[in-house]
Coordinates of C-alpha atoms and ligand atoms in Angstrom, one line a residue:
X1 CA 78.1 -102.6 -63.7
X2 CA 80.6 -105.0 -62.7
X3 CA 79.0 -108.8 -61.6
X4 CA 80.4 -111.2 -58.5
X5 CA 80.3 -114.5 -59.4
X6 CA 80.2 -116.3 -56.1
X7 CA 81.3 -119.9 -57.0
X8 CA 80.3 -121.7 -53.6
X9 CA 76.7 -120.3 -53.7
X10 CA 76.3 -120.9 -57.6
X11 CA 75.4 -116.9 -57.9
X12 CA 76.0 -113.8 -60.1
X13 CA 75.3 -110.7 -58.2
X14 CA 75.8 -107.3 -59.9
X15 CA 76.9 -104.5 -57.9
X16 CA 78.3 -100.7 -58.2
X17 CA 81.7 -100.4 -59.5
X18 CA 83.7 -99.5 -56.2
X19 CA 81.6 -101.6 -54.0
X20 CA 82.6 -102.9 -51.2
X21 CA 83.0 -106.8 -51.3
X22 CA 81.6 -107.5 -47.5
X23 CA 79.1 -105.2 -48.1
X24 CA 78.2 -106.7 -51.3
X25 CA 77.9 -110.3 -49.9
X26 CA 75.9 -109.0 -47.0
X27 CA 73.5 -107.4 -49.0
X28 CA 72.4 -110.4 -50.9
X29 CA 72.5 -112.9 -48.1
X30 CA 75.9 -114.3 -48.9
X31 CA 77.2 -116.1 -46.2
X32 CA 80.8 -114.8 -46.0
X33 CA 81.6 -115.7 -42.2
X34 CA 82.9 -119.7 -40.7
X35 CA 81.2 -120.3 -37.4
X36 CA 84.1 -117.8 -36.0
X37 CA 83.0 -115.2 -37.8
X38 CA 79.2 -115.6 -37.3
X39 CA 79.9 -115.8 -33.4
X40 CA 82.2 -112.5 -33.5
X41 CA 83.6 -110.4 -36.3
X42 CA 84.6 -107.2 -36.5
X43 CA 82.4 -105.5 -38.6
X44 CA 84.6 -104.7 -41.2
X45 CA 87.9 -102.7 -39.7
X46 CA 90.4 -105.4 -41.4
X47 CA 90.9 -106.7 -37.8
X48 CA 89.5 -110.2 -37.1
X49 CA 90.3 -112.0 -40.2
X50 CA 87.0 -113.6 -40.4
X51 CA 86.1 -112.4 -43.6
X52 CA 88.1 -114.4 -45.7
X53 CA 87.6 -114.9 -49.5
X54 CA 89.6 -116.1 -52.4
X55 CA 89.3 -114.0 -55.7
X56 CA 90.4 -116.4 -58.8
X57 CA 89.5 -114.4 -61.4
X58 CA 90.5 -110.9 -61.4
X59 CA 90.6 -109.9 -65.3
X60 CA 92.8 -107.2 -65.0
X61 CA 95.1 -106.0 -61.9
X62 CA 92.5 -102.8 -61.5
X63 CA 89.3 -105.6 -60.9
X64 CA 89.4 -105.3 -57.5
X65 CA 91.6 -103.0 -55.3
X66 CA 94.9 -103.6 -54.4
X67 CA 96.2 -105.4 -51.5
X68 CA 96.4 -103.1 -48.5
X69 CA 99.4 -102.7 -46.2
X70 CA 96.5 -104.3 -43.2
X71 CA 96.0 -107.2 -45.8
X72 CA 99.6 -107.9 -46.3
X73 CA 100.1 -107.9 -42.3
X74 CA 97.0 -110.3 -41.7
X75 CA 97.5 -112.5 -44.7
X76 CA 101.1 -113.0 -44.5
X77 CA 100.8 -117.1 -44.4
X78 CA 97.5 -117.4 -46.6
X79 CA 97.7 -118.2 -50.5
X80 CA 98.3 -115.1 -52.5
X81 CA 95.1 -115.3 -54.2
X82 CA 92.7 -114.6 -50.2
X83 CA 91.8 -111.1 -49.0
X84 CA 89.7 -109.6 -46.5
X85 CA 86.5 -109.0 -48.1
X86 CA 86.1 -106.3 -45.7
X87 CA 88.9 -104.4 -47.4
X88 CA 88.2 -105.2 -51.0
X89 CA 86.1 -103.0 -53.4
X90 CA 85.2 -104.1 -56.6
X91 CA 85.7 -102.3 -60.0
X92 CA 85.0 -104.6 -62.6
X93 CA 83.7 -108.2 -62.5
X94 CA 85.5 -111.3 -60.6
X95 CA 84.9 -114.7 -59.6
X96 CA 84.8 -115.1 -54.9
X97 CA 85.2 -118.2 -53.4
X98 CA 83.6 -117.4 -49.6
X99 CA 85.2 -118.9 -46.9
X100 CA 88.3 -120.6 -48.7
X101 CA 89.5 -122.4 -45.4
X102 CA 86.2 -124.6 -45.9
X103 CA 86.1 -126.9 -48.3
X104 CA 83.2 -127.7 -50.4
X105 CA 81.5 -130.4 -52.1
X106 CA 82.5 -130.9 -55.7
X107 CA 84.4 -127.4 -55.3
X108 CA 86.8 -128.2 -58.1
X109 CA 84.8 -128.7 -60.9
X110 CA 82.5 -125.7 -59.4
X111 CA 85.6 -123.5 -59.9
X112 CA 86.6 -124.5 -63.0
X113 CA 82.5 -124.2 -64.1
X114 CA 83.0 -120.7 -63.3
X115 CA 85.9 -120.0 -64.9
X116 CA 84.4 -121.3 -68.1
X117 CA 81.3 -119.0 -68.2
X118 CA 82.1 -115.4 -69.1
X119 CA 81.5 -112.6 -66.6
X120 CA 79.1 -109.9 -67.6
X121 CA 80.7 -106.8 -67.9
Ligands
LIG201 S1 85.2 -108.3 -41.0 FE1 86.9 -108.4 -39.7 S2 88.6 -108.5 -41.0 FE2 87.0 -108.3 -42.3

C-alpha cells in the first residue's frame, strides 16, 4: 500500500496503489487548492490548473503515472517536477509538496526532513 508523504502538512497518508492524487488529498482533508482554487476549480478534468503539486520524490519512473499529453499542454512553463494532482495516480510511495506556487515557512529544511525519512512501502 503505497504512502503520500505530504511535506507542507507534516503527514503520511496511505492510499490504494492507482489512487488518484486529488482524490487522495481530498479524502484526508488535505488542502490541495490556493484561494483560486477554493473559489472555483474544475473538479478534476485537468482544466483549471488549480490543483498544482510538486512530487520530489518519485523512487522509480512507475511511482506515479506519467505525464499526460493535458499536463504537458498546461504545465508547459512550470518546473518539471509540478503536475496536476487531478491527473496523477499513485503506484507506489512519493513525497507532494501541495500548492508549490506558495511558499511556506521553513519549507526547505521541511523538504529535506522528508527526504531523509524513508517512505513505507
Ligand atoms: S482540478 Fe482542475 S486541473 Fe486539476
Amino acid at each position: 500500500m503505497p504512502t503520500v508523504r505530504f511535506v507542507r502538512e507534516g503527514r503520511d497518508v496511505q492510499c490504494a496503489q492507482g489512487a488518484n492524487l486529488r482524490e487522495i488529498a481530498l479524502g484526508e482533508g488535505v488542502e490541495i487548492y490556493g484561494l483560486k482554487g477554493k473559489l472555483g476549480n474544475c473538479k478534476g478534468y485537468g482544466q483549471c490548473i488549480t490543483c498544482l503539486v510538486r512530487v520530489l520524490n518519485q523512487g522509480t519512473d512507475e511511482a506515479v503515472s506519467p505525464i499526460s499529453d493535458l499536463e504537458l499542454i498546461k504545465l508547459k512553463n512550470r518546473p518539471k517536477d509540478w503536475r496536476l494532482a487531478c491527473q496523477t495516480v499513485v503506484n507506489e510511495s512519493v513525497i507532494v509538496v501541495t500548492r508549490p506556487q506558495a511558499s511556506f515557512k521553513n519549507s526547505d529544511l521541511m523538504i529535506k526532513h522528508a527526504k531523509s525519512v524513508e517512505l513505507p512501502h
